[in-house]
CSV table of C-alpha atoms in Angstrom, one decimal:
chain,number,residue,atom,x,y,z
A,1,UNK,CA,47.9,58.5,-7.2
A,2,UNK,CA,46.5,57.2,-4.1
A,3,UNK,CA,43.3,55.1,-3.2
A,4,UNK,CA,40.5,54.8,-1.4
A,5,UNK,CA,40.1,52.2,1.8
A,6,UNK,CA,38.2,50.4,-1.2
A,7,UNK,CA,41.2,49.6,-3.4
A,8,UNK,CA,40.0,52.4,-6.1
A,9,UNK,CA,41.6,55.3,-7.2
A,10,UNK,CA,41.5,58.7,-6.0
A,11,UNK,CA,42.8,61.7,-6.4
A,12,UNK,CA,42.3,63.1,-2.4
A,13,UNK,CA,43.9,61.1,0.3
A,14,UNK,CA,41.2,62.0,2.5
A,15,UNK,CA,38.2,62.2,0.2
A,16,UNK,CA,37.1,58.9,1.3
A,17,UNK,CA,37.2,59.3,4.5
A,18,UNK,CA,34.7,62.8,4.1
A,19,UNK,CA,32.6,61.3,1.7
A,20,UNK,CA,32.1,58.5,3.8
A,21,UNK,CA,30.9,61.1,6.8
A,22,UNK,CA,29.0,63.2,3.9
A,23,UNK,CA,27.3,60.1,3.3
A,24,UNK,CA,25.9,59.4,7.2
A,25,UNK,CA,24.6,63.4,7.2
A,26,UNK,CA,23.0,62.8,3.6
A,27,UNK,CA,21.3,59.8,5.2
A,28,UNK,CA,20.2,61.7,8.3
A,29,UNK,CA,18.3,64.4,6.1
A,30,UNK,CA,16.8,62.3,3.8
A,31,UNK,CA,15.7,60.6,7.1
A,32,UNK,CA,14.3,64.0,8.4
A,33,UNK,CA,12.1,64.3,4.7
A,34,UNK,CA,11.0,61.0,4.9
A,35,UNK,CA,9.9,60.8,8.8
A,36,UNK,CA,8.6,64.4,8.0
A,37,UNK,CA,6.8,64.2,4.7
A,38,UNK,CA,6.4,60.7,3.3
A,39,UNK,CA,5.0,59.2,6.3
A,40,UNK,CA,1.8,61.8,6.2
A,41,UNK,CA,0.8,61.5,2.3
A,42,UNK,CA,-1.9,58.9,3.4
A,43,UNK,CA,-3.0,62.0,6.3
A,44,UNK,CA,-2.7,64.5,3.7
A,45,UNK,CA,-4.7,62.5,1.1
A,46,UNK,CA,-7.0,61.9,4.0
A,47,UNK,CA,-7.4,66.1,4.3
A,48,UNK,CA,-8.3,66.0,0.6
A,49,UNK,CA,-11.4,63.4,1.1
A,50,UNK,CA,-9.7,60.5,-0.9
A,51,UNK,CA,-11.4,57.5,-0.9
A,52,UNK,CA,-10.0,54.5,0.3
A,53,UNK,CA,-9.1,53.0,-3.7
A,54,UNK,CA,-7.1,56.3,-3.9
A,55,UNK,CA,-5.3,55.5,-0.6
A,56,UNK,CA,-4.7,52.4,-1.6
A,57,UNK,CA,-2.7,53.6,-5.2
A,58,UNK,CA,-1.1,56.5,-3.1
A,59,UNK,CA,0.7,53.5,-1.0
A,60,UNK,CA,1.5,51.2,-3.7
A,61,UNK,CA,1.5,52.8,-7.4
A,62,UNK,CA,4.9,55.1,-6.6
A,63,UNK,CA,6.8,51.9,-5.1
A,64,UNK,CA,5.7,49.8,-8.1
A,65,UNK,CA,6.7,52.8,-10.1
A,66,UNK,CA,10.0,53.0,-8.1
A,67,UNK,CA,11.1,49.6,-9.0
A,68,UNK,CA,10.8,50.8,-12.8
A,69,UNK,CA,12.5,54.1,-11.9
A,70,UNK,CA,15.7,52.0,-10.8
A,71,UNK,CA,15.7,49.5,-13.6
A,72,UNK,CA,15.6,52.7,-16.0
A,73,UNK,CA,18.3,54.3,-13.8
A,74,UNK,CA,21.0,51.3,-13.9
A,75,UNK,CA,20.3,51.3,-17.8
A,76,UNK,CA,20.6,55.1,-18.1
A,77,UNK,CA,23.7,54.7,-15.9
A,78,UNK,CA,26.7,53.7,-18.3
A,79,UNK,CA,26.2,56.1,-20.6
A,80,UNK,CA,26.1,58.9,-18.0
A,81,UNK,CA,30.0,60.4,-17.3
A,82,UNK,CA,29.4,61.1,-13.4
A,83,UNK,CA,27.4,58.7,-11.4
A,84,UNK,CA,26.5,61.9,-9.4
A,85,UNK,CA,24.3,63.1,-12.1
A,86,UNK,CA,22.3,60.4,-11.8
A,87,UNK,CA,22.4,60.5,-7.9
A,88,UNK,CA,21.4,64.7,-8.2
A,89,UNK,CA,19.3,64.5,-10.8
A,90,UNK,CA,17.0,62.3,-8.3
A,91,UNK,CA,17.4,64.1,-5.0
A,92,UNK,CA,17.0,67.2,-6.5
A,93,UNK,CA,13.7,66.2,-8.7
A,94,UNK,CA,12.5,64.7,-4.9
A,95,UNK,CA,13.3,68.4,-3.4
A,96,UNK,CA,11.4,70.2,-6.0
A,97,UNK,CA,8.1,68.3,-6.2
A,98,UNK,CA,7.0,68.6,-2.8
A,99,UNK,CA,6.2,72.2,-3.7
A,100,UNK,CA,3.5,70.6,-6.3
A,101,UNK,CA,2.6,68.0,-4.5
A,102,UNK,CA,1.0,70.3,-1.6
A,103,UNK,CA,0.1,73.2,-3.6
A,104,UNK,CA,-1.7,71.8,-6.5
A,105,UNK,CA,-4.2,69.3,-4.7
A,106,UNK,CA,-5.6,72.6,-3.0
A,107,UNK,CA,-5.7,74.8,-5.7
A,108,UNK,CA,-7.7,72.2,-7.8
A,109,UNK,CA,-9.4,70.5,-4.9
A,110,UNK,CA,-11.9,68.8,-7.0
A,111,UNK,CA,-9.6,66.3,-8.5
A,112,UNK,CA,-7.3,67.2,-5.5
A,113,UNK,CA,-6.5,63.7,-4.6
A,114,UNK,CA,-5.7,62.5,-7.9
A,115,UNK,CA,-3.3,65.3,-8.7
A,116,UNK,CA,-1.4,63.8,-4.8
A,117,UNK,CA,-0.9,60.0,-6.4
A,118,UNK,CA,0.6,61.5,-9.5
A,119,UNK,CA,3.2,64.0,-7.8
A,120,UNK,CA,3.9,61.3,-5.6
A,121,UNK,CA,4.0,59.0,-8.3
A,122,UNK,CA,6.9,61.1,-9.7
A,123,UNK,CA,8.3,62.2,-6.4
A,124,UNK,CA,9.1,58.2,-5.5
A,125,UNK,CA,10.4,58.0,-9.3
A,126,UNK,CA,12.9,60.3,-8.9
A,127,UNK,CA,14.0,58.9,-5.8
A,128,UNK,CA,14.5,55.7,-7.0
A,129,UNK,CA,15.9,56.7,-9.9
A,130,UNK,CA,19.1,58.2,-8.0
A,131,UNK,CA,19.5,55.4,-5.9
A,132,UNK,CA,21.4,52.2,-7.8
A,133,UNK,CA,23.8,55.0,-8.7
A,134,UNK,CA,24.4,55.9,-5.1
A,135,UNK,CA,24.7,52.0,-4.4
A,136,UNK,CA,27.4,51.9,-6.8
A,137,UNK,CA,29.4,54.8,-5.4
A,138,UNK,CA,29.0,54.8,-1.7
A,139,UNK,CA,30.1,50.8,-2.0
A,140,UNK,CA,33.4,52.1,-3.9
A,141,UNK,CA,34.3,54.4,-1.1
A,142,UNK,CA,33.7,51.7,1.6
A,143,UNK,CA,36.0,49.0,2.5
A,144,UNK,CA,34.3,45.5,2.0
A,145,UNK,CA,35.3,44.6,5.6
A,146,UNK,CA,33.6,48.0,6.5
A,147,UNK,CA,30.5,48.0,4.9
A,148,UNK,CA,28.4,46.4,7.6
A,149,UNK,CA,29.3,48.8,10.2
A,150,UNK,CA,29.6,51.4,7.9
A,151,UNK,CA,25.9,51.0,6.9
A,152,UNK,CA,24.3,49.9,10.6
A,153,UNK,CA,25.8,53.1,11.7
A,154,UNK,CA,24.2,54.9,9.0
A,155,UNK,CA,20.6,53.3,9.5
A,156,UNK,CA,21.4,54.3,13.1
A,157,UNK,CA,21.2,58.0,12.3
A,158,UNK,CA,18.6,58.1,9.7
A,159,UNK,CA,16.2,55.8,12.6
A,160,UNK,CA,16.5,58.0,15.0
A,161,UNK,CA,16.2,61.2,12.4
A,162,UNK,CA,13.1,59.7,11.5
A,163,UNK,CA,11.6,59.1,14.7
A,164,UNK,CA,12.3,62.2,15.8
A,165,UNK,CA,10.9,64.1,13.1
A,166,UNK,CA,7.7,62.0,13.0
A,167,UNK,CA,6.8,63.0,16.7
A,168,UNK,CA,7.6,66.4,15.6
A,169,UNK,CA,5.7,66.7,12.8
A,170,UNK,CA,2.7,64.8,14.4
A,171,UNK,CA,2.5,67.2,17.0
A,172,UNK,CA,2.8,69.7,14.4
A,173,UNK,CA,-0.4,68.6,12.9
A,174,UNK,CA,-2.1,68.2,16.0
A,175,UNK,CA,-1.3,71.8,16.6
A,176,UNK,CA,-2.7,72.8,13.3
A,177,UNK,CA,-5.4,70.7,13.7
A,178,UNK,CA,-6.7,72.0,16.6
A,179,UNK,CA,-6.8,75.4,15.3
A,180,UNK,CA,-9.1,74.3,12.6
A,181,UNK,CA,-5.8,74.9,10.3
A,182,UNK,CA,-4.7,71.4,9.0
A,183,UNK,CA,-3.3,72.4,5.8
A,184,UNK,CA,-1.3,75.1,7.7
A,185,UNK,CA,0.4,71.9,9.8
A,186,UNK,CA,0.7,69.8,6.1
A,187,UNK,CA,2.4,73.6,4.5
A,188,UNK,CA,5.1,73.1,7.6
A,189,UNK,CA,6.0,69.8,7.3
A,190,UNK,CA,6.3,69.3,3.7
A,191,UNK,CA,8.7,72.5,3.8
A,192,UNK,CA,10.5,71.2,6.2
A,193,UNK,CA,11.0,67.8,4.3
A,194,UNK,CA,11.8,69.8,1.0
A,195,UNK,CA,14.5,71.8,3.0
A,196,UNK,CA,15.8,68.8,4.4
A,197,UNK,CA,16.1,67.2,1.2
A,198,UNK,CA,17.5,70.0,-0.2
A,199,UNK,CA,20.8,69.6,2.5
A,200,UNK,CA,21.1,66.2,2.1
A,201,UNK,CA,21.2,67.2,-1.7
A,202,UNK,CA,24.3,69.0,-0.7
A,203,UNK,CA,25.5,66.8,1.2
A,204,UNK,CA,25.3,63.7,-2.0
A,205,UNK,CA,27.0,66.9,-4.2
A,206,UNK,CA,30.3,66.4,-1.6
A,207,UNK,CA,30.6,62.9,-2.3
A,208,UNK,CA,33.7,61.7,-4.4
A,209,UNK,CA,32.9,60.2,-7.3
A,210,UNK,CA,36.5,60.2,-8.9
A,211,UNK,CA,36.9,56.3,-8.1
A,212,UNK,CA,35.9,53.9,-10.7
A,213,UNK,CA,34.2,55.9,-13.4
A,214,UNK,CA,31.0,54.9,-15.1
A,215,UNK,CA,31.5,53.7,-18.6
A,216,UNK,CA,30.1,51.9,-21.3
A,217,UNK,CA,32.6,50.0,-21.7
A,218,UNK,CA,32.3,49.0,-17.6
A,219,UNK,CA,28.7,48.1,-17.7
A,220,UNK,CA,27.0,47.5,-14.7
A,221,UNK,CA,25.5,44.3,-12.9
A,222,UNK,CA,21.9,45.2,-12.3
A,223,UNK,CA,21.7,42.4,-9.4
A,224,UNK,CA,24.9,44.1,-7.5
A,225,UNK,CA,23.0,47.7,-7.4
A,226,UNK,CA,20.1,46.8,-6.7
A,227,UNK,CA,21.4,44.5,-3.6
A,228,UNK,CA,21.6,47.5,-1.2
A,229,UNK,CA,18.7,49.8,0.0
A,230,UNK,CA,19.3,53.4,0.4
């Protein structure tokens, strides 16, 4: 039996090493959906005539939502065999609704900008939902006298992701916009954000999760999961 760089058991010598590189691309893509998609609900809502009470939920009701998503997550947690259920489950649910959240707002326009604040509502959910999960397990394959680099050099990539893709898709949209086809430029970057959360789905499927098994018996300190962002 060998361990990882974090003390905890393992079955692959090398495991932690790739999960830990899994673990920069996974952030990378999940930058690309979140510099590509989330950062143009408010322009998409916009597109759909929202008022400014409905901007105003789309920005804060999925965060406050989020918050309940993770406290349901860390008590859903023990009793779940694999933390990477929890972690899939999310990014996964994230991947699938941004084909609802474009498509139904314009095929029921009336009530279009509604039907935006409750897929997003979910969409956030879910996303929160997988992360004290992935706190817990990317923390277990990181040594303690790592972790600081380890996640600087990680919010190096996804910054620089995001950027990237938010000129992209802006320019997108201008493009679109321009030729009188808005929705065309909100159908490209919303596919592109779904795609790229599908990879980085892939990417949180690679991950080792043989260290330190979730148990009842363990429990889990709510405080210590939620101290890390994703």
């Amino acid at each position: 039996m060998t361990t990882t760089s974090g003390g905890l058991p393992t079955n692959d010598p090398d495991s932690a090493d790739r999960s830990r590189r899994y673990g920069i691309r996974e952030g990378a893509f999940q930058a690309v959906m979140q510099g590509g998609g989330e950062n143009y609900l408010s322009a998409f809502a916009l597109l759909l005539h929202a008022s400014a009470w409905q901007i105003g939920l789309l920005s804060a009701l999925p965060q406050v939502v989020g918050t309940w998503a993770q406290i349901l997550s860390v008590k859903v947690l023990p009793y779940v065999r694999r933390r990477k259920t929890v972690i899939l489950a999310g990014a996964a649910g994230q991947a699938a609704l941004w084909l609802p959240l474009f498509a139904l707002p314009l095929l029921f326009p009336d009530v279009g900008a509604w039907l935006l604040i409750a897929c997003a509502v979910a969409y956030f959910g879910m996303g929160h939902f997988g992360i004290p999960a992935w706190n817990s397990l990317i923390t277990d394959l990181v040594d303690p006298n790592q972790r600081g680099a380890y996640f600087a050099r990680r919010a190096k990539y996804m910054a620089l992701a995001s950027f990237l893709t938010l000129c992209l898709a802006g320019l997108v949209l201008h493009y679109t916009e321009t030729r009188h086809s808005p929705w065309i430029g909100f159908a490209v970057i919303f596919l592109l954000a779904a795609v790229a959360r599908t990879i980085s789905a892939r990417y949180l499927s690679l991950l080792d999760d043989s260290a330190s098994p979730a148990t009842p018996e363990e429990g889990f300190d709510l405080g210590k999961l939620l101290g890390h962002a994703q």
